[in-house]
Short mmCIF file of C-alpha atoms and ligand atoms in Angstrom, two decimals:
data_model
loop_
_atom_site.label_atom_id
_atom_site.label_comp_id
_atom_site.label_asym_id
_atom_site.label_seq_id
_atom_site.Cartn_x
_atom_site.Cartn_y
_atom_site.Cartn_z
CA MET Y 1014 0.00 0.00 0.00
CA HIS Y 1015 1.08 3.58 -0.66
CA ALA Y 1016 -0.03 6.16 1.91
CA GLU Y 1017 0.57 9.88 2.36
CA ILE Y 1018 1.04 10.70 6.04
CA VAL Y 1019 1.33 14.30 7.21
CA VAL Y 1020 3.46 14.67 10.35
CA LEU Y 1021 2.86 17.72 12.55
CA PRO Y 1022 5.50 17.56 15.32
CA GLY Y 1023 4.32 20.82 16.95
CA ASP Y 1024 5.91 22.05 20.17
CA GLY Y 1025 7.75 20.87 23.29
CA ILE Y 1026 8.13 17.08 23.31
CA GLY Y 1027 5.98 16.84 20.14
CA PRO Y 1028 8.99 16.55 17.77
CA GLU Y 1029 10.66 13.94 20.05
CA VAL Y 1030 7.67 11.61 20.29
CA THR Y 1031 6.49 11.95 16.67
CA ALA Y 1032 10.03 11.08 15.50
CA ALA Y 1033 9.67 7.82 17.46
CA ALA Y 1034 6.30 7.07 15.83
CA VAL Y 1035 7.72 7.79 12.36
CA ASP Y 1036 10.63 5.39 13.02
CA VAL Y 1037 8.16 2.67 14.01
CA LEU Y 1038 5.90 3.30 10.99
CA THR Y 1039 8.97 3.17 8.74
CA ALA Y 1040 9.93 -0.21 10.20
CA VAL Y 1041 6.37 -1.50 9.73
CA ALA Y 1042 6.38 -0.34 6.10
CA ARG Y 1043 9.64 -2.19 5.54
CA ASN Y 1044 8.46 -5.37 7.28
CA PHE Y 1045 5.11 -5.53 5.49
CA GLY Y 1046 6.10 -4.13 2.09
CA HIS Y 1047 4.25 -0.80 2.23
CA CYS Y 1048 5.33 2.67 1.14
CA PHE Y 1049 4.52 5.47 3.59
CA ASN Y 1050 5.43 8.95 2.42
CA PHE Y 1051 5.92 11.37 5.36
CA GLN Y 1052 5.45 15.11 4.83
CA HIS Y 1053 6.39 17.30 7.79
CA HIS Y 1054 4.53 20.58 8.39
CA LEU Y 1055 4.27 23.28 11.04
CA ILE Y 1056 1.48 23.75 13.58
CA GLY Y 1057 1.03 25.51 16.92
CA GLY Y 1058 3.74 27.65 18.47
CA ALA Y 1059 6.37 26.52 15.95
CA ALA Y 1060 4.09 27.78 13.16
CA ILE Y 1061 3.42 31.09 14.97
CA ASP Y 1062 7.18 31.62 15.26
CA ALA Y 1063 7.78 30.78 11.60
CA CYS Y 1064 4.87 32.56 9.93
CA GLY Y 1065 2.62 34.22 12.52
CA ALA Y 1066 -0.28 31.74 12.25
CA PRO Y 1067 -0.90 28.55 14.30
CA LEU Y 1068 -2.35 26.68 11.30
CA PRO Y 1069 -0.63 27.88 8.11
CA GLU Y 1070 -2.57 27.44 4.86
CA GLU Y 1071 0.10 25.04 3.58
CA THR Y 1072 -0.33 22.77 6.63
CA LEU Y 1073 -4.11 22.71 6.31
CA HIS Y 1074 -3.91 21.98 2.59
CA ALA Y 1075 -1.47 19.10 3.16
CA CYS Y 1076 -3.72 17.60 5.88
CA GLN Y 1077 -6.81 17.88 3.67
CA HIS Y 1078 -5.05 15.84 0.98
CA ALA Y 1079 -3.31 13.24 3.16
CA ASP Y 1080 -4.51 9.76 4.07
CA ALA Y 1081 -3.79 10.47 7.74
CA VAL Y 1082 -2.22 13.03 10.05
CA LEU Y 1083 0.16 12.26 12.92
CA LEU Y 1084 0.43 15.06 15.47
CA GLY Y 1085 2.76 15.61 18.46
CA ALA Y 1086 1.37 18.37 20.67
CA VAL Y 1087 1.00 22.13 20.62
CA GLY Y 1088 1.55 24.91 23.14
CA GLY Y 1089 3.97 25.99 25.82
CA PRO Y 1090 4.89 28.91 28.07
CA LYS Y 1091 6.46 30.86 25.21
CA TRP Y 1092 3.03 31.34 23.61
CA SER Y 1093 0.80 31.40 26.71
CA ASP Y 1094 0.41 35.17 27.13
CA PRO Y 1095 -3.36 35.52 27.79
CA ASN Y 1096 -3.39 38.75 25.77
CA ALA Y 1097 -1.75 37.18 22.72
CA ARG Y 1098 -3.61 37.66 19.45
CA VAL Y 1099 -2.91 34.09 18.30
CA ARG Y 1100 -2.42 30.97 20.39
CA PRO Y 1101 -1.05 27.51 19.45
CA GLU Y 1102 -4.25 25.70 20.53
CA GLN Y 1103 -6.25 27.68 17.94
CA GLY Y 1104 -4.31 25.81 15.24
CA LEU Y 1105 -5.32 22.40 16.56
CA LEU Y 1106 -8.96 23.33 17.15
CA ALA Y 1107 -9.18 24.80 13.64
CA LEU Y 1108 -7.59 21.69 12.12
CA ARG Y 1109 -10.00 19.33 13.90
CA GLN Y 1110 -12.93 21.43 12.72
CA ALA Y 1111 -11.66 21.83 9.13
CA LEU Y 1112 -11.22 18.05 8.81
CA GLY Y 1113 -14.62 17.37 10.41
CA LEU Y 1114 -13.05 15.23 13.13
CA TYR Y 1115 -15.90 15.08 15.62
CA ALA Y 1116 -15.10 11.74 17.29
CA ASN Y 1117 -12.06 11.42 19.53
CA LEU Y 1118 -11.34 7.82 20.57
CA ARG Y 1119 -9.20 7.37 23.66
CA PRO Y 1120 -8.63 3.75 24.67
CA VAL Y 1121 -7.44 3.05 28.23
CA ALA Y 1122 -6.19 -0.44 29.09
CA PRO Y 1123 -3.59 -0.47 31.88
CA HIS Y 1124 -0.60 -2.65 31.03
CA PRO Y 1125 0.14 -5.27 33.71
CA ALA Y 1126 3.83 -4.29 33.77
CA ALA Y 1127 3.00 -0.63 34.40
CA LEU Y 1128 0.48 -1.11 37.22
CA GLY Y 1129 3.13 -0.09 39.74
CA ALA Y 1130 3.33 3.38 38.15
CA ALA Y 1131 -0.39 4.03 38.69
CA PRO Y 1132 -1.43 5.81 41.90
CA ILE Y 1133 -4.44 3.45 42.13
CA LYS Y 1134 -4.49 0.11 43.99
CA PRO Y 1135 -3.47 -2.66 41.52
CA HIS Y 1136 -6.48 -4.88 42.36
CA LEU Y 1137 -8.79 -2.14 41.00
CA LEU Y 1138 -6.88 -2.00 37.73
CA ALA Y 1139 -6.64 -5.63 36.66
CA GLY Y 1140 -8.88 -6.22 33.64
CA VAL Y 1141 -9.67 -2.54 33.03
CA ASP Y 1142 -10.32 -2.01 29.31
CA LEU Y 1143 -12.34 1.05 28.43
CA LEU Y 1144 -12.74 3.40 25.51
CA VAL Y 1145 -13.65 7.05 25.97
CA VAL Y 1146 -15.38 8.60 22.96
CA ARG Y 1147 -15.11 12.36 23.30
CA GLU Y 1148 -17.10 14.78 21.13
CA LEU Y 1149 -14.43 16.97 19.57
CA THR Y 1150 -15.83 19.81 17.47
CA GLY Y 1151 -18.67 21.23 19.57
CA GLY Y 1152 -19.44 22.44 23.07
CA ILE Y 1153 -17.81 25.17 25.08
CA TYR Y 1154 -14.42 25.00 23.32
CA PHE Y 1155 -16.01 26.18 20.07
CA GLY Y 1156 -18.79 28.47 21.37
CA ASP Y 1157 -18.81 32.25 21.17
CA LYS Y 1158 -16.35 33.89 23.59
CA GLN Y 1159 -16.92 37.31 25.16
CA ARG Y 1160 -14.59 39.39 27.30
CA SER Y 1161 -14.97 42.82 28.89
CA PRO Y 1162 -12.83 44.25 31.71
CA ASP Y 1163 -15.11 42.83 34.43
CA HIS Y 1164 -16.84 39.93 32.69
CA ALA Y 1165 -16.15 36.89 30.53
CA SER Y 1166 -18.31 34.17 29.01
CA ASP Y 1167 -17.93 31.03 26.89
CA LEU Y 1168 -21.00 29.68 25.15
CA CYS Y 1169 -21.65 25.93 25.32
CA SER Y 1170 -23.95 24.73 22.59
CA TYR Y 1171 -24.83 21.42 20.95
CA SER Y 1172 -27.21 20.57 18.12
CA VAL Y 1173 -29.22 17.36 17.87
CA VAL Y 1174 -27.18 16.33 14.82
CA GLU Y 1175 -23.89 16.78 16.69
CA VAL Y 1176 -25.08 14.59 19.56
CA GLU Y 1177 -26.64 11.96 17.30
CA ARG Y 1178 -23.51 11.34 15.27
CA ILE Y 1179 -21.16 10.96 18.24
CA VAL Y 1180 -23.57 8.72 20.15
CA ARG Y 1181 -24.08 6.63 17.01
CA ARG Y 1182 -20.30 6.24 16.64
CA ALA Y 1183 -19.99 5.26 20.32
CA CYS Y 1184 -22.82 2.71 19.99
CA GLN Y 1185 -21.12 1.14 16.95
CA LEU Y 1186 -17.89 0.86 18.92
CA ALA Y 1187 -19.70 -0.58 21.96
CA ARG Y 1188 -21.43 -3.15 19.76
CA ALA Y 1189 -18.02 -4.36 18.55
CA ARG Y 1190 -16.76 -4.59 22.16
CA ARG Y 1191 -18.73 -5.66 25.25
CA GLY Y 1192 -21.99 -3.92 24.27
CA LYS Y 1193 -22.10 -1.45 27.16
CA LEU Y 1194 -22.31 2.34 26.77
CA THR Y 1195 -22.08 4.94 29.54
CA SER Y 1196 -23.19 8.41 28.48
CA VAL Y 1197 -21.79 11.17 30.70
CA ASP Y 1198 -23.44 14.57 31.10
CA LYS Y 1199 -24.50 17.13 33.69
CA ALA Y 1200 -28.24 16.90 32.97
CA ASN Y 1201 -29.22 18.08 36.47
CA VAL Y 1202 -27.80 21.54 35.69
CA LEU Y 1203 -27.05 22.12 32.00
CA GLU Y 1204 -29.58 22.45 29.17
CA THR Y 1205 -27.05 21.11 26.65
CA SER Y 1206 -26.74 18.01 28.85
CA ARG Y 1207 -30.52 17.53 28.97
CA LEU Y 1208 -30.53 17.57 25.15
CA TRP Y 1209 -27.53 15.21 25.15
CA ARG Y 1210 -29.27 12.69 27.42
CA GLU Y 1211 -32.54 12.81 25.46
CA VAL Y 1212 -30.79 12.25 22.12
CA ALA Y 1213 -28.44 9.56 23.49
CA THR Y 1214 -31.38 7.63 24.94
CA ARG Y 1215 -33.31 7.80 21.67
CA VAL Y 1216 -30.39 6.83 19.39
CA ALA Y 1217 -29.45 3.87 21.59
CA ARG Y 1218 -33.04 2.66 21.97
CA GLU Y 1219 -34.08 3.03 18.32
CA GLU Y 1220 -30.88 2.08 16.49
CA PHE Y 1221 -28.88 -0.08 18.90
CA PRO Y 1222 -31.29 -2.16 21.01
CA ASP Y 1223 -28.46 -4.66 21.60
CA VAL Y 1224 -26.32 -1.97 23.31
CA GLN Y 1225 -26.98 -1.45 27.00
CA ILE Y 1226 -26.93 2.29 27.79
CA GLU Y 1227 -26.62 3.96 31.19
CA HIS Y 1228 -26.26 7.64 32.12
CA GLN Y 1229 -23.87 9.16 34.66
CA LEU Y 1230 -23.43 12.71 35.87
CA VAL Y 1231 -19.89 13.88 35.18
CA ASP Y 1232 -19.05 14.59 38.83
CA ALA Y 1233 -20.09 11.07 39.87
CA MET Y 1234 -18.27 9.64 36.86
CA ALA Y 1235 -15.02 11.30 37.98
CA MET Y 1236 -15.31 9.24 41.17
CA HIS Y 1237 -16.51 5.95 39.62
CA LEU Y 1238 -13.70 6.04 37.07
CA LEU Y 1239 -11.18 5.65 39.88
CA ALA Y 1240 -13.27 3.54 42.27
CA ARG Y 1241 -14.58 0.90 39.82
CA PRO Y 1242 -12.98 1.40 36.41
CA ARG Y 1243 -13.42 -2.28 35.43
CA GLU Y 1244 -17.19 -1.78 35.09
CA TYR Y 1245 -16.90 0.51 32.07
CA ASP Y 1246 -16.71 -0.42 28.41
CA VAL Y 1247 -17.42 2.58 26.13
CA ILE Y 1248 -17.89 6.02 27.69
CA VAL Y 1249 -19.31 8.78 25.47
CA THR Y 1250 -19.29 12.39 26.50
CA GLU Y 1251 -19.09 16.00 25.33
CA ASN Y 1252 -15.92 17.86 24.50
CA MET Y 1253 -14.78 19.38 27.81
CA PHE Y 1254 -15.96 16.52 30.05
CA GLY Y 1255 -14.07 14.09 27.78
CA ASP Y 1256 -10.93 16.20 27.90
CA ILE Y 1257 -10.91 16.20 31.70
CA LEU Y 1258 -12.04 12.61 32.28
CA THR Y 1259 -9.37 11.18 29.97
CA ASP Y 1260 -6.54 12.96 31.77
CA GLU Y 1261 -7.98 11.42 34.93
CA ALA Y 1262 -8.24 8.03 33.17
CA SER Y 1263 -4.56 8.26 32.23
CA MET Y 1264 -3.79 7.65 35.89
CA LEU Y 1265 -5.36 4.19 35.53
CA ALA Y 1266 -2.69 3.45 32.92
CA GLY Y 1267 0.10 4.93 35.02
CA SER Y 1268 1.13 7.86 32.81
CA LEU Y 1269 -0.19 10.32 30.27
CA GLY Y 1270 2.70 9.07 28.16
CA LEU Y 1271 0.91 5.77 27.50
CA LEU Y 1272 -2.40 6.97 26.09
CA PRO Y 1273 -2.97 7.38 22.35
CA SER Y 1274 -5.93 8.88 20.56
CA ALA Y 1275 -7.64 8.85 17.18
CA SER Y 1276 -9.76 11.76 15.94
CA LEU Y 1277 -12.19 10.66 13.25
CA GLY Y 1278 -14.92 12.06 11.05
CA ASP Y 1279 -17.21 10.30 8.61
CA GLY Y 1280 -14.48 9.33 6.12
CA ARG Y 1281 -11.26 7.40 6.65
CA ARG Y 1282 -8.91 10.36 7.09
CA GLY Y 1283 -8.06 10.85 10.74
CA LEU Y 1284 -5.72 12.71 13.06
CA TYR Y 1285 -3.69 10.70 15.54
CA GLU Y 1286 -1.99 12.12 18.60
CA PRO Y 1287 -1.07 11.23 22.17
CA ILE Y 1288 -3.56 12.59 24.69
CA HIS Y 1289 -0.76 14.43 26.49
CA GLY Y 1290 0.36 17.98 25.79
CA SER Y 1291 3.76 19.42 24.90
CA ALA Y 1292 5.20 18.75 28.40
CA PRO Y 1293 7.46 21.84 28.45
CA ASP Y 1294 8.93 20.71 31.79
CA ILE Y 1295 10.74 17.81 30.09
CA ALA Y 1296 11.01 19.05 26.49
CA GLY Y 1297 14.40 18.77 24.80
CA ARG Y 1298 15.79 16.43 27.45
CA GLY Y 1299 15.23 13.16 25.56
CA MET Y 1300 13.21 11.69 28.41
CA ALA Y 1301 9.62 11.81 27.09
CA ASN Y 1302 7.69 8.56 26.92
CA PRO Y 1303 7.19 7.83 23.18
CA TYR Y 1304 4.66 5.00 23.64
CA ALA Y 1305 1.50 7.15 23.40
CA SER Y 1306 2.72 8.52 20.08
CA ILE Y 1307 3.76 5.07 18.83
CA LEU Y 1308 0.37 3.64 19.87
CA SER Y 1309 -1.31 6.56 18.05
CA ALA Y 1310 0.54 5.39 14.93
CA ALA Y 1311 -1.03 1.94 15.47
CA LEU Y 1312 -4.48 3.58 15.60
CA LEU Y 1313 -3.60 5.41 12.37
CA LEU Y 1314 -2.86 2.10 10.64
CA ARG Y 1315 -6.06 0.51 11.94
CA HIS Y 1316 -8.56 3.34 11.33
CA SER Y 1317 -7.24 5.30 8.34
CA LEU Y 1318 -5.31 2.67 6.38
CA GLU Y 1319 -7.24 -0.43 7.51
CA LEU Y 1320 -3.91 -2.23 8.14
CA VAL Y 1321 -5.13 -4.22 11.12
CA ASP Y 1322 -2.32 -6.81 11.31
CA GLU Y 1323 0.27 -4.03 11.19
CA ALA Y 1324 -1.53 -2.12 13.95
CA ASP Y 1325 -1.68 -5.26 16.09
CA CYS Y 1326 2.01 -5.78 15.47
CA ILE Y 1327 2.90 -2.32 16.87
CA GLU Y 1328 0.65 -2.78 19.89
CA ARG Y 1329 2.26 -6.16 20.64
CA ALA Y 1330 5.74 -4.67 20.28
CA VAL Y 1331 4.93 -1.89 22.79
CA SER Y 1332 3.36 -4.42 25.13
CA GLU Y 1333 6.43 -6.66 24.95
CA ALA Y 1334 8.76 -3.71 25.49
CA LEU Y 1335 6.82 -2.84 28.65
CA HIS Y 1336 6.86 -6.48 29.78
CA ALA Y 1337 10.63 -6.43 29.32
CA GLY Y 1338 10.84 -3.37 31.62
CA ALA Y 1339 11.57 -0.76 28.94
CA PHE Y 1340 10.37 2.15 31.09
CA THR Y 1341 10.94 5.87 30.58
CA ALA Y 1342 11.20 8.11 33.66
CA ASP Y 1343 7.44 8.63 34.02
CA LEU Y 1344 7.02 4.87 34.60
CA ALA Y 1345 10.29 3.82 36.20
CA SER Y 1346 10.58 3.57 39.95
CA THR Y 1347 13.77 1.79 41.00
CA THR Y 1348 15.32 0.84 37.65
CA ALA Y 1349 17.29 3.38 35.62
CA PRO Y 1350 14.86 4.99 33.18
CA LEU Y 1351 15.30 4.72 29.43
CA SER Y 1352 15.58 7.73 27.16
CA THR Y 1353 12.97 8.38 24.46
CA ARG Y 1354 15.34 6.95 21.87
CA ALA Y 1355 16.16 3.84 23.92
CA ALA Y 1356 12.46 3.11 24.55
CA THR Y 1357 11.82 3.51 20.82
CA ARG Y 1358 14.66 1.08 20.07
CA ALA Y 1359 13.08 -1.43 22.47
CA VAL Y 1360 9.84 -1.29 20.45
CA LEU Y 1361 11.75 -1.55 17.16
CA ALA Y 1362 13.61 -4.60 18.47
CA HIS Y 1363 10.33 -6.38 19.22
CA LEU Y 1364 8.95 -5.38 15.80
CA CYS Y 1365 12.03 -6.93 14.19
CA GLU Y 1366 11.51 -10.15 16.14
CA GLU Y 1367 8.09 -10.36 14.47
CA ARG Y 1368 9.61 -9.92 11.04
CA GLN Y 1369 10.66 -13.53 10.49
CA PRO Y 1370 7.22 -15.19 10.69
CA ILE Y 1371 5.80 -12.52 8.39
CA VAL Y 1372 8.43 -13.23 5.72
CA MET Y 1373 7.88 -16.99 6.05
CA ARG Y 1374 4.10 -16.60 5.74
CA ASP Y 1375 4.53 -14.82 2.41
P1 NAD D 2553 1.07 17.96 29.56
O1 NAD D 2553 0.27 16.80 29.13
O2 NAD D 2553 1.95 18.56 28.55
O3 NAD D 2553 1.98 17.55 30.82
C1 NAD D 2553 1.43 17.15 32.07
C2 NAD D 2553 2.49 16.36 32.85
O4 NAD D 2553 2.65 15.07 32.25
C3 NAD D 2553 3.86 17.01 32.82
O5 NAD D 2553 4.49 16.81 34.06
C4 NAD D 2553 4.60 16.27 31.73
O6 NAD D 2553 6.00 16.22 31.90
C5 NAD D 2553 3.98 14.87 31.83
N1 NAD D 2553 3.96 14.22 30.52
C6 NAD D 2553 3.14 14.49 29.48
N2 NAD D 2553 3.46 13.73 28.43
C7 NAD D 2553 4.49 12.96 28.81
C8 NAD D 2553 5.26 11.97 28.14
N3 NAD D 2553 5.04 11.61 26.87
N4 NAD D 2553 6.27 11.39 28.82
C9 NAD D 2553 6.53 11.72 30.09
N5 NAD D 2553 5.83 12.65 30.79
C10 NAD D 2553 4.82 13.27 30.14
O7 NAD D 2553 0.04 19.04 30.13
P2 NAD D 2553 0.31 20.54 30.59
O8 NAD D 2553 1.62 20.64 31.30
O9 NAD D 2553 -0.93 20.93 31.29
O10 NAD D 2553 0.36 21.37 29.25
C11 NAD D 2553 1.58 21.77 28.61
C12 NAD D 2553 1.23 22.44 27.29
O11 NAD D 2553 0.63 21.47 26.41
C13 NAD D 2553 0.21 23.58 27.44
O12 NAD D 2553 0.60 24.62 26.58
C14 NAD D 2553 -1.10 22.97 26.96
O13 NAD D 2553 -1.98 23.92 26.42
C15 NAD D 2553 -0.60 22.01 25.90
N6 NAD D 2553 -1.50 20.88 25.61
C16 NAD D 2553 -1.59 20.50 24.32
C17 NAD D 2553 -2.37 19.42 23.97
C18 NAD D 2553 -2.41 19.02 22.53
O14 NAD D 2553 -1.58 19.46 21.75
N7 NAD D 2553 -3.33 18.15 22.13
C19 NAD D 2553 -3.04 18.70 24.96
C20 NAD D 2553 -2.90 19.08 26.29
C21 NAD D 2553 -2.12 20.18 26.61
#
């Protein structure tokens, strides 16, 4: 297969972790006989520095014509002046909207070897395997913003169509998993949440009678996610609640550096990025965990290129690297932590071990 992949390293640790993912994708292409063409473009703070805009026209155009986009992260203290005219995050929000990427999939399945890094009791974590489906192009992040010297407001709005399509996507995903959907809202207070709950109930009942749906208020969900995470299968929620709950869920896995994400629309083109940010506190020190970015590359293969065996192969290689104790500093406790490059090499070594059976099968 030939595929055009746009790489947007972005800011902070973004370039370090996307380089790792590109190395792994290159190895997969070699092992399986594919041709992936990588085009690097600017986004976020790096783009503001280079040309004054967080999403240059050239970057947007390249993304609109690619098979998939691999992103690092955007933002950092250099561009965080609240009075700044342009901000790095605007580039990412505009890109998600321009590509129509309304569904953000964030799988969370703690790895047995990394349980020690999680601040949660290990017996609560065994067998946890959940998927958060976050609405990505609506809600308060995209609503009208007002500011006067003594007042500020952010509008949160959702249309029926926006809720229907994300709940439908979540139901389809639940159907292919354990058939359980938890819809999270704040229906006791917010009108948008009352609409959300009404639409979610109808879509599940009319179109997915085989999917079992339950509703949770977001504040209770924040507690249940830590107290009984094993009970959840697919969790669907609006933009801001999903953003916050998945950072919380990362603590089930042990580190933000382990969680990948896929942002999808109605077609096959998607944007793949770790759920973490640009981590300015560790940027440039070669110590970032590359696994979330590498696992995002696996999601890219599965969802945009439909290369399921190749995606499985990457996920197995990361899993084996973790089993073998290939821990970066965010996961390591007593052992000496690996650098970003060394952790990437550990994954590449396990990918290479898989090469022989593939060649023989051909
Ligand atoms: P962050 O996710 O960047 O970092 C939070 C903590 O987790 C830090 O201590 C960091 O060192 C650690 N961490 C994150 N990723 C790691 C990795 N791969 N390996 C090891 N440790 C890792 O969140 P933040 O500090 O709140 O935000 C920093 C910047 O990133 C801000 O400008 C924010 O706006 C931006 N941000 C961008 C995105 C995105 O691009 N999608 C998402 C979240 C935050």
